[in-house]
GROMACS .gro file of C-alpha atoms in nm:
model
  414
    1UNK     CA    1   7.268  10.307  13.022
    2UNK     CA    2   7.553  10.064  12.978
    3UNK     CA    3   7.782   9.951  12.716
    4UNK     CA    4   7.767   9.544  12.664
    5UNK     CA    5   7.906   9.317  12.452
    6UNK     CA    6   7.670   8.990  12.351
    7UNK     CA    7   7.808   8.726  12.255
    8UNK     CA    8   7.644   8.389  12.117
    9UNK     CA    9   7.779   8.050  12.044
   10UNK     CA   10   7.774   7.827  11.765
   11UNK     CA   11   7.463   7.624  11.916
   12UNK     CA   12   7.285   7.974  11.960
   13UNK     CA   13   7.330   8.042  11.613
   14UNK     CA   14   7.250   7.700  11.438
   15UNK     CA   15   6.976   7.774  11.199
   16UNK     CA   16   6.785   8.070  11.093
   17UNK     CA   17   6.456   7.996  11.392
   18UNK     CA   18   6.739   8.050  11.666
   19UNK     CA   19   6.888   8.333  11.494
   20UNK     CA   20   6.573   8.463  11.554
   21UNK     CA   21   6.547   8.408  11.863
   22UNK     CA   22   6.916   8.544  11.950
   23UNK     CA   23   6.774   8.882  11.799
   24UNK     CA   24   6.492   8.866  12.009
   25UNK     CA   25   6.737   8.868  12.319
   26UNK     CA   26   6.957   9.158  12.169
   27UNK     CA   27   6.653   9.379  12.104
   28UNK     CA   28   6.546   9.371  12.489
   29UNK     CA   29   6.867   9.494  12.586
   30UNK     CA   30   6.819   9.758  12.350
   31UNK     CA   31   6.525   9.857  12.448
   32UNK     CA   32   6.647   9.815  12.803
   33UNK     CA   33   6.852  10.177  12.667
   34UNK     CA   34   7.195   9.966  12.695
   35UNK     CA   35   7.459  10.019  12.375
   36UNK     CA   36   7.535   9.708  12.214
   37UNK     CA   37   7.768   9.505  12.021
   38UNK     CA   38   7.722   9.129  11.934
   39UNK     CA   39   7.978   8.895  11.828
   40UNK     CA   40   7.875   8.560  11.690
   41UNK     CA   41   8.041   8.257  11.610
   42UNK     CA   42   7.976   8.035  11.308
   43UNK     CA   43   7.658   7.820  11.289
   44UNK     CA   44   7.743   7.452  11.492
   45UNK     CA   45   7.958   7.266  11.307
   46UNK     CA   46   8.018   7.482  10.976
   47UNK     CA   47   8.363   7.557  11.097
   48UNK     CA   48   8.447   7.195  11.125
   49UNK     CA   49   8.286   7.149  10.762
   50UNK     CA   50   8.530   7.386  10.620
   51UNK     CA   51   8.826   7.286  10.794
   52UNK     CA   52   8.776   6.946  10.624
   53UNK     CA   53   8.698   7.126  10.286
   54UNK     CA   54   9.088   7.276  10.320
   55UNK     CA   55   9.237   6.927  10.424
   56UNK     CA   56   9.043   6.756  10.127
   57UNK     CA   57   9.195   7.056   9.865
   58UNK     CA   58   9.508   6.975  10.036
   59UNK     CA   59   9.697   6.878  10.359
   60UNK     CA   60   9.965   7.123  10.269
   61UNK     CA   61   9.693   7.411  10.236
   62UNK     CA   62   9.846   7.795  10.226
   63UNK     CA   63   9.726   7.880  10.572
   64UNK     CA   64   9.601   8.216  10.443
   65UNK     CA   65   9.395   8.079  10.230
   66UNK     CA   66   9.273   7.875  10.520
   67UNK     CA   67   9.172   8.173  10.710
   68UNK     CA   68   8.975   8.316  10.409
   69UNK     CA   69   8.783   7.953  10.386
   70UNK     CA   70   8.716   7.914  10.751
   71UNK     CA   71   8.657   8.284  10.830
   72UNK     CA   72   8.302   8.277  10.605
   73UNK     CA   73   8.125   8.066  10.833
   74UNK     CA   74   8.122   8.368  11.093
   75UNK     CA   75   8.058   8.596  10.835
   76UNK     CA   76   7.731   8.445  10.737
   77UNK     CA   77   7.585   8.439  11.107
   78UNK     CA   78   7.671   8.838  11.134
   79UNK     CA   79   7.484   8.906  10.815
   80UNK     CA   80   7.167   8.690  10.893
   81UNK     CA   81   7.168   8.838  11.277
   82UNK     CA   82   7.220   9.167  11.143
   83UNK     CA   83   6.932   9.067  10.891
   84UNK     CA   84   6.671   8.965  11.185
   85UNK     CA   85   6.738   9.243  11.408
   86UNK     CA   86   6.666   9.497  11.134
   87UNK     CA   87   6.362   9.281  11.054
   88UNK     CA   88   6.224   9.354  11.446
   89UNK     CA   89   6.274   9.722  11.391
   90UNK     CA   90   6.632   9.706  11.560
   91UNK     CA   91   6.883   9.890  11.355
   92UNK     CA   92   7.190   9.721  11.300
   93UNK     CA   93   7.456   9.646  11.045
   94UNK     CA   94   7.766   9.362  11.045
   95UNK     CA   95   8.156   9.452  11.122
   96UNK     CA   96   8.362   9.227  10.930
   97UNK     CA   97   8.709   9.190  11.109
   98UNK     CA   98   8.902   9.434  10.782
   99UNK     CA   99   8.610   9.688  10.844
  100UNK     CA  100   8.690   9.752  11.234
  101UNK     CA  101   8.990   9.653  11.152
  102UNK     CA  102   9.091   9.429  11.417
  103UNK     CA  103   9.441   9.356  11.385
  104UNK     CA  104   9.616   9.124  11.432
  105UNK     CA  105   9.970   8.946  11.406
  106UNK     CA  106  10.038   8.704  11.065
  107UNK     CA  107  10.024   8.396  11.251
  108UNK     CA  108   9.759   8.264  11.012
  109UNK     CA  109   9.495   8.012  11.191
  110UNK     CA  110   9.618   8.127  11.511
  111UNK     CA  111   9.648   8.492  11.516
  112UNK     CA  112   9.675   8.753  11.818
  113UNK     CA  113   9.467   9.014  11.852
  114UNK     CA  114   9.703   9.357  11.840
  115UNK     CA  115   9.472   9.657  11.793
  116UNK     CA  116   9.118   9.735  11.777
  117UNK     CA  117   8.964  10.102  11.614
  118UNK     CA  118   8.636  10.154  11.743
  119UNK     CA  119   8.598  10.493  11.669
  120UNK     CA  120   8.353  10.426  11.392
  121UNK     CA  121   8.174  10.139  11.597
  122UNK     CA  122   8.138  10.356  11.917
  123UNK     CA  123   8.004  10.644  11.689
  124UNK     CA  124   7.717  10.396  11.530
  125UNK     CA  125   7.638  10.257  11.837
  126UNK     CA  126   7.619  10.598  12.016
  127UNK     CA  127   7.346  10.654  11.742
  128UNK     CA  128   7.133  10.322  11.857
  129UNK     CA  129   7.297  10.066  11.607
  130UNK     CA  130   7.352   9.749  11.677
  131UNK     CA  131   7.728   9.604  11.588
  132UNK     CA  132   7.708   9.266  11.492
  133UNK     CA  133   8.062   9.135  11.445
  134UNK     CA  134   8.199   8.840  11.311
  135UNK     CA  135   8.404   8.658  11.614
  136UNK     CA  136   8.775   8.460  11.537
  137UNK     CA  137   8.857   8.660  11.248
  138UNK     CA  138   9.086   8.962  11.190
  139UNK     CA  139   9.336   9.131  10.956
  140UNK     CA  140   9.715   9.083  10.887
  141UNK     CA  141   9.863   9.239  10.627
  142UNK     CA  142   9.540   9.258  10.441
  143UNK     CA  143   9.489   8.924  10.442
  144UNK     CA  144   9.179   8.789  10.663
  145UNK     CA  145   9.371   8.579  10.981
  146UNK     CA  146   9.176   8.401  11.172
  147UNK     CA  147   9.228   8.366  11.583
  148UNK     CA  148   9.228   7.948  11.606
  149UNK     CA  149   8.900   7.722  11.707
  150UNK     CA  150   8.745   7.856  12.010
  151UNK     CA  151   8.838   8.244  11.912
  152UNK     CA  152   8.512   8.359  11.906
  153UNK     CA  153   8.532   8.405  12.291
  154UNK     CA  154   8.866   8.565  12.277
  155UNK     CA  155   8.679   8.830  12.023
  156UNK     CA  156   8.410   8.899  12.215
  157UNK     CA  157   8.624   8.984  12.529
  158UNK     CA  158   8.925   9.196  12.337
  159UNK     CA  159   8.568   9.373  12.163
  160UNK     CA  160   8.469   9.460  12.523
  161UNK     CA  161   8.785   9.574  12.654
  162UNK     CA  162   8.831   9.797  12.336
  163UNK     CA  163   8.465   9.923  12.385
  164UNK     CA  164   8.526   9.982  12.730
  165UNK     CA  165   8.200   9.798  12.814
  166UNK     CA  166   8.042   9.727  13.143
  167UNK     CA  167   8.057   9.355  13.047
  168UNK     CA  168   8.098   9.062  12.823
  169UNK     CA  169   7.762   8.839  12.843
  170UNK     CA  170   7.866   8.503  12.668
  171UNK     CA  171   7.567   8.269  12.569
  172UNK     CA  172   7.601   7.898  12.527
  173UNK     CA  173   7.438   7.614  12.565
  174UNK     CA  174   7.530   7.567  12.939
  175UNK     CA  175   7.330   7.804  13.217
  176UNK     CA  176   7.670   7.889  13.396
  177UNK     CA  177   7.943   7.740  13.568
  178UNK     CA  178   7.874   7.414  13.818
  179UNK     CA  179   8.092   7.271  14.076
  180UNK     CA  180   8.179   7.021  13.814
  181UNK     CA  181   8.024   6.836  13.530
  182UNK     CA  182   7.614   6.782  13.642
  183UNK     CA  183   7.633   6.476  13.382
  184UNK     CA  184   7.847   6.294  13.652
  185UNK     CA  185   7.774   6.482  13.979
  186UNK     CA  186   7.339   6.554  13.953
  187UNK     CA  187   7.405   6.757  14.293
  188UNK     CA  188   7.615   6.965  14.145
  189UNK     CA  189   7.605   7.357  14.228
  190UNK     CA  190   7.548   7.638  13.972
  191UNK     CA  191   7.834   7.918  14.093
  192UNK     CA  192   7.707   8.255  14.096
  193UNK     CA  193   8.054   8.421  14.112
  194UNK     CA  194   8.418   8.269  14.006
  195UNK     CA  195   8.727   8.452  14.033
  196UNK     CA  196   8.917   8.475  13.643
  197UNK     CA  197   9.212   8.280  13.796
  198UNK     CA  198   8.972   7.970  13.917
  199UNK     CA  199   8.809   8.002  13.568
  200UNK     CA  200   9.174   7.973  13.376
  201UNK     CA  201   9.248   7.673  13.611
  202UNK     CA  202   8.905   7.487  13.579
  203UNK     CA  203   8.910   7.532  13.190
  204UNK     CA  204   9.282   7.508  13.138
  205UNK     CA  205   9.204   7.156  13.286
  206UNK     CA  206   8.905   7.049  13.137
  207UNK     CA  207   8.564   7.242  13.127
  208UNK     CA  208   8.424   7.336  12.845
  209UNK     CA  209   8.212   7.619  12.919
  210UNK     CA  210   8.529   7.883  12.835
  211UNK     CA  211   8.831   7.914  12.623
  212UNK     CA  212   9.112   7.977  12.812
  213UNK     CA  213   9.264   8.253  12.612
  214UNK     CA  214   8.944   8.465  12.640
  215UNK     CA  215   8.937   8.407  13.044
  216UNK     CA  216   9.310   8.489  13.003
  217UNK     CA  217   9.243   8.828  12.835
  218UNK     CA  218   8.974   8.922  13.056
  219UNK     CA  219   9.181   8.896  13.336
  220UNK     CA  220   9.439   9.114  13.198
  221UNK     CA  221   9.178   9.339  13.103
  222UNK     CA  222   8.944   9.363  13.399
  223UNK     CA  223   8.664   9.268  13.177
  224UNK     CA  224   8.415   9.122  13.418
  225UNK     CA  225   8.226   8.791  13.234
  226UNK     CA  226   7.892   8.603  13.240
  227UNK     CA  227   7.804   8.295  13.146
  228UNK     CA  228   7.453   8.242  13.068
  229UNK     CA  229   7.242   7.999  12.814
  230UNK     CA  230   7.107   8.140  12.533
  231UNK     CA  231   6.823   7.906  12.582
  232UNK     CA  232   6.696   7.989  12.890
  233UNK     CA  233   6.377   8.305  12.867
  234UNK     CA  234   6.367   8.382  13.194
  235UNK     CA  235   6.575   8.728  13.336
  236UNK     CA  236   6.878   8.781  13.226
  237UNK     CA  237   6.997   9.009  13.504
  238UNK     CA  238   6.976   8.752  13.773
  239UNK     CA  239   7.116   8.466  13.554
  240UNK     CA  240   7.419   8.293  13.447
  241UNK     CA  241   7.782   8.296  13.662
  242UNK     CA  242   7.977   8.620  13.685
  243UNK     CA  243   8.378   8.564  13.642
  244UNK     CA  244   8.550   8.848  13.830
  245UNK     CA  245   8.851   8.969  13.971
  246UNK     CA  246   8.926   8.828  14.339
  247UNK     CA  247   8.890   9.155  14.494
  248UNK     CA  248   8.523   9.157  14.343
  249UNK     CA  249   8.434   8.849  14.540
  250UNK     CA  250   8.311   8.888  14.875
  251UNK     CA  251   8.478   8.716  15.166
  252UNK     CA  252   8.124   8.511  15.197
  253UNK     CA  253   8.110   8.396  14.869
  254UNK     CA  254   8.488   8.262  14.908
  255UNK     CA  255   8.496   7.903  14.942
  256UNK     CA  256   8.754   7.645  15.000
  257UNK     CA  257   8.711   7.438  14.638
  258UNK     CA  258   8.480   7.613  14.399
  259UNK     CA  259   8.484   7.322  14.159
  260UNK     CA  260   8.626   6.965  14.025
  261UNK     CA  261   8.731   6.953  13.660
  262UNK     CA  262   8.899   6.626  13.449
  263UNK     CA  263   9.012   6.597  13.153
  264UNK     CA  264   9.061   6.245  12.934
  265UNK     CA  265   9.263   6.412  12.699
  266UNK     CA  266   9.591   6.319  12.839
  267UNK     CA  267   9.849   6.051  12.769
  268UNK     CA  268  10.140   5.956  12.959
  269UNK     CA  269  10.457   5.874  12.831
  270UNK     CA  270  10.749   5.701  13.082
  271UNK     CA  271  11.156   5.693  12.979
  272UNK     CA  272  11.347   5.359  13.175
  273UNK     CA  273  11.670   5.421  13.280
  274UNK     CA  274  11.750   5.773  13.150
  275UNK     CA  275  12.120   5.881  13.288
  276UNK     CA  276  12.055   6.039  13.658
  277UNK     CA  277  12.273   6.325  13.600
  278UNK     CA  278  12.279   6.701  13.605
  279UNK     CA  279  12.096   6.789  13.249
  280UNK     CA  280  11.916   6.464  13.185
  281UNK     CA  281  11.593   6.655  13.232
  282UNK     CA  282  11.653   6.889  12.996
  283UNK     CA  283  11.773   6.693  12.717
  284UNK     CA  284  11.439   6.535  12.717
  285UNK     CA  285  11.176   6.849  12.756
  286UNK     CA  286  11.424   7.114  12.496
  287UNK     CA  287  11.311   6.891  12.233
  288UNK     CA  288  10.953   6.847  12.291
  289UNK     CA  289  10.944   7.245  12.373
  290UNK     CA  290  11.084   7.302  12.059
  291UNK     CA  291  10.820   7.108  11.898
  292UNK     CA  292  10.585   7.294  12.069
  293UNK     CA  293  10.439   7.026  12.283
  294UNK     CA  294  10.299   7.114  12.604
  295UNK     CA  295  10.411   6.893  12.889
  296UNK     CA  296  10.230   6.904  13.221
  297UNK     CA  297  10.266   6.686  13.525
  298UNK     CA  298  10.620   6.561  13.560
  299UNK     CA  299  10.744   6.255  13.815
  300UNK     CA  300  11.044   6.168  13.847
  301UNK     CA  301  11.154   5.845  14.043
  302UNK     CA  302  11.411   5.746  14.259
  303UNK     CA  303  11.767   5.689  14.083
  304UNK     CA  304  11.864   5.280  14.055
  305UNK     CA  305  12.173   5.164  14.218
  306UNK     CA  306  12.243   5.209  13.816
  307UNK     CA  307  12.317   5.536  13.831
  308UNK     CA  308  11.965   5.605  13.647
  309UNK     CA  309  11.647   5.660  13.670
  310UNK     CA  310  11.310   5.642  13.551
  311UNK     CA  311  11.106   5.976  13.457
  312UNK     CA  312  10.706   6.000  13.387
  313UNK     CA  313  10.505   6.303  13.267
  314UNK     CA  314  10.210   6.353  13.049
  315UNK     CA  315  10.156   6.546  12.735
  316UNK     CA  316   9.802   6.623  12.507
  317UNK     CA  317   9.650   6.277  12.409
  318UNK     CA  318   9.633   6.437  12.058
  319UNK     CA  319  10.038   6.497  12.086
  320UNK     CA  320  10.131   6.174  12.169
  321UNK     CA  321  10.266   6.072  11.826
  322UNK     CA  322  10.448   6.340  11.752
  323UNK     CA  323  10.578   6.365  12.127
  324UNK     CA  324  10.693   5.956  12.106
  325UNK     CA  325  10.875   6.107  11.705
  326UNK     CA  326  11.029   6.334  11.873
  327UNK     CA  327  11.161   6.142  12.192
  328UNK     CA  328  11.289   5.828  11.948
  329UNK     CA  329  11.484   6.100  11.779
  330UNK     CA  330  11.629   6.254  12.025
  331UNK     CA  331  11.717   5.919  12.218
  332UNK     CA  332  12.034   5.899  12.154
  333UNK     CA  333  12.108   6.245  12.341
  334UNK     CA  334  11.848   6.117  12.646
  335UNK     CA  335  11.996   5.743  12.712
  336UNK     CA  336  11.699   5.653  12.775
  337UNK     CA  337  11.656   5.272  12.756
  338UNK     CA  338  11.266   5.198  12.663
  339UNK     CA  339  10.981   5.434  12.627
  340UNK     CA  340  10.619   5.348  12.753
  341UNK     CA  341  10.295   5.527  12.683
  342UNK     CA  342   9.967   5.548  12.799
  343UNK     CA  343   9.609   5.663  12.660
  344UNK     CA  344   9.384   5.492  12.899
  345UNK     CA  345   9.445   5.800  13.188
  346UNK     CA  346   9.310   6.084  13.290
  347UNK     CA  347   9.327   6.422  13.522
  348UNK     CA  348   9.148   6.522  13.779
  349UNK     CA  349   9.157   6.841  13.923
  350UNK     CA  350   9.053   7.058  14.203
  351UNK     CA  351   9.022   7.407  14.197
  352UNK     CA  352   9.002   7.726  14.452
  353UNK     CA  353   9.109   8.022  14.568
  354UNK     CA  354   9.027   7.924  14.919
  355UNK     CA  355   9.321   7.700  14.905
  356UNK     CA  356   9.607   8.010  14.958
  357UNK     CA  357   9.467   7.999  15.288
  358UNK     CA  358   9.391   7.672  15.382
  359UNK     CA  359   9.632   7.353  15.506
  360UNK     CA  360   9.513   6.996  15.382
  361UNK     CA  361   9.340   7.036  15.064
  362UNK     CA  362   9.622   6.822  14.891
  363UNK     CA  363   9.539   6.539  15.205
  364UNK     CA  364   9.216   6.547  15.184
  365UNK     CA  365   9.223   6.435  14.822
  366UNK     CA  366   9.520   6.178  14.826
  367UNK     CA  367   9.320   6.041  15.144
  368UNK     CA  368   8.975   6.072  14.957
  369UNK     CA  369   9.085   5.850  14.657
  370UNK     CA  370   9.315   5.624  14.862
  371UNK     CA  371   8.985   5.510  15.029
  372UNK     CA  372   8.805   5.414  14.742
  373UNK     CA  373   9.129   5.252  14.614
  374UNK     CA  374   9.171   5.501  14.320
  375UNK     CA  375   9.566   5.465  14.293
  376UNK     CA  376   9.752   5.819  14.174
  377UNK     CA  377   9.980   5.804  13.887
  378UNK     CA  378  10.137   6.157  13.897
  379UNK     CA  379  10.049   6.537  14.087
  380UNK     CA  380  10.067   6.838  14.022
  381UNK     CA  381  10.002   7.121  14.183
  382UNK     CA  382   9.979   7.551  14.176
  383UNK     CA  383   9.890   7.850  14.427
  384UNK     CA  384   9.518   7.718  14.370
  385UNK     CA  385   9.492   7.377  14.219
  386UNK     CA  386   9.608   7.041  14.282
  387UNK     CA  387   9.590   6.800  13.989
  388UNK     CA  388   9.587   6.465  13.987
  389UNK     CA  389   9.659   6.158  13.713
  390UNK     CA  390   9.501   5.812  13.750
  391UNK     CA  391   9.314   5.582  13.588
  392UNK     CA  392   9.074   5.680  13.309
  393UNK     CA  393   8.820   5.401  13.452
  394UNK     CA  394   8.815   5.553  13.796
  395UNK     CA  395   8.704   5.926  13.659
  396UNK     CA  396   8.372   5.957  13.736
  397UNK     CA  397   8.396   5.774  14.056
  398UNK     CA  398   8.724   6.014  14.159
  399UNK     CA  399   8.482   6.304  14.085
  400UNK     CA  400   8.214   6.233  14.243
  401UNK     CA  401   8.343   6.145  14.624
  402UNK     CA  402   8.594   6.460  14.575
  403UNK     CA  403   8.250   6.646  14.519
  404UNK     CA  404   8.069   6.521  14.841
  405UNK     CA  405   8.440   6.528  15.007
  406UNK     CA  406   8.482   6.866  14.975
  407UNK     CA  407   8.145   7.003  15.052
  408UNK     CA  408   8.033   7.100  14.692
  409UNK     CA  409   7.721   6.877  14.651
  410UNK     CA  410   7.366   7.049  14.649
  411UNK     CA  411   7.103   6.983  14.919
  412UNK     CA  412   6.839   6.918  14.618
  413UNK     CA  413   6.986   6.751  14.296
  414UNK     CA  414   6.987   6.986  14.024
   0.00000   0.00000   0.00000
């Protein structure tokens, strides 16, 4: 008998026919004899409803009152789930966030998780009840805090590793994790096993299919993941993508590339003539650190016989404004001369662990694009990535010969 922790999206849970459904799913795991907990996130699109309710009240809401507004929409799935099962014979009850409690800090809207007590959850389901908790919400002070959109995830996995469960199943609306997006690439590869340190990279630049705070978490944990589609009826036990530690994976199911990610959320910004001196660099990312701006690649060019130089990097698409604010503020301490920005880009990705052992991943992609004349704007790179910024025209195309380039496309489209 194992201990697992279910977890179901907001697609999952969108109306009362798939809630239905879900329960239908968590009873045969209970009558498989396995222990189980559910976390759930809001129906689709509530959350986003409420959020606008708060900006319409005011934009200078009390962000605990925030929490309490946005926090409800979770609570209403656990009830109605908790409903369904009980209706199919299953017992089960809900676990608001204050009854665990799960604690967390008083960084309202986008609280960490601190503590969990489970005594009274492992007793009940040690008696063959099912937990159905609320995900993204906690308890500060208590106050209801809430864990920031996406948090649900990042529940379900600190509710495992608390639990000590086997493992965290999380059901979406995607079967598992492909070689990259099957919308672009129809030969794309389901992967049955990714390491958690290929998962943070691929969704830390671009795929959807995780949060990266949960993966994050998991991996500090050791709490091994699936990702499965709560759509899907066939067997569970052979389905989905496992994310695992790297010792977990065997040396035949280690690749070179396990997958291609991009990401059009990125702008670029450029700074003309900013001093080329000891410093300079500084003077321009202390500010936008301070604002709590996340920068990411960073080029800078060679210095002019001017004694300056001209330095590129790229920040959130949804940052720019604030980042440009910021910079025009702080120009007078840069020197810089003009500043240029740029929506129309994007990043592209590759992603492995095969790559700490492997020369010419980085050529085989500059020499890739170069041949289909897809210029490079900016790189960036880690132990198992290399990132790339170019045109956001030229995405799909860069994806798609990377694909066949590296060896990732399917013998049968999917």
């Amino acid at each position: 008998m194992a201990r697992i922790v279910m977890k179901f999206g907001g697609t999952s849970m969108a109306g009362i026919e798939r809630i239905r459904s879900v329960a239908a799913r968590v009873k045969r795991e209970v009558a498989a004899g396995h222990q189980v907990a559910v976390v759930v996130s809001a129906m689709a699109g509530e959350t986003d409803r409420l959020v606008n309710f708060c900006r319409e009240a005011s934009s200078l809401y009390d962000t605990r009152e925030y929490d309490v507004v946005v926090a409800s929409g979770e609570q209403v799935t656990s009830g109605l789930l908790a409903i369904a099962l009980q209706a199919l014979g299953v017992p089960a009850r809900s676990w608001l966030g204050w009854q665990l409690p799960i604690a967390t800090n008083a960084a309202h809207g986008a609280a960490r998780i601190e503590e969990i007590a489970t005594d009274a959850l492992l007793g009940a389901m040690a008696g063959g009840e099912v937990a159905v908790i609320p995900g993204f919400q906690g308890v500060a002070d208590g106050r209801v805090s809430t864990l920031g959109r996406g948090g649900s995830d990042t529940s379900a996995v600190a509710v495992a590793a608390a639990l000590g469960a086997e493992r965290c199943d999380i059901y979406t609306d995607v079967d598992g994790v492909y070689t990259t997006d099957p919308r672009i690439v129809p030969r794309a590869r389901k992967l049955a096993r990714v390491t958690y340190e290929e998962m943070l990279e691929l969704a830390s630049v671009g795929a959807k299919v995780l949060q990266t705070r949960s993966v994050g978490l998991a991996m500090k944990m050791g709490v091994p993941i699936r990702v499965l589609s709560s759509f899907d009826e066939g067997d569970d036990a052979a389905a989905g993508t496992l994310i695992v530690d790297e010792k977990d994976l065997g040396e035949m199911e280690r690749q070179l590339i396990t997958g291609i990610a991009h990401d059009k959320n990125e702008a670029k910004i450029t700074l003309t003539d900013v001093p080329d001196k000891p410093g300079a660099v500084a003077t321009i990312f202390g500010p936008l650190a301070e604002a709590g701006i996340n920068v990411d690649m960073i080029v800078q060019n060679i210095a002019h016989s001017t004694g300056s130089t001209d330095v590129t990097f790229t920040v959130p698409a949804a940052d720019l404004a604030r980042s440009i604010d910021v910079l025009e503020g702080a120009k007078g301490a840069i020197g810089f001369d003009k500043l240029m920005h740029d929506t129309r880009v994007a990043k592209v990705t590759v992603v492995g662990v095969g790559m700490r052992s492997h020369a010419g991943v980085a050529a085989t992609m500059f020499k890739t694009l170069g041949a289909r004349g897809i210029n490079i704007q900016a790189i960036t790179t880690s132990e198992i990535k290399v990132s790339v910024l170019i045109d956001e025209d030229e995405t799909e195309l860069a994806v798609r010969v990377l694909h066949t380039a590296y060896g990732l496309d399917a013998e049968v489209a999917a």
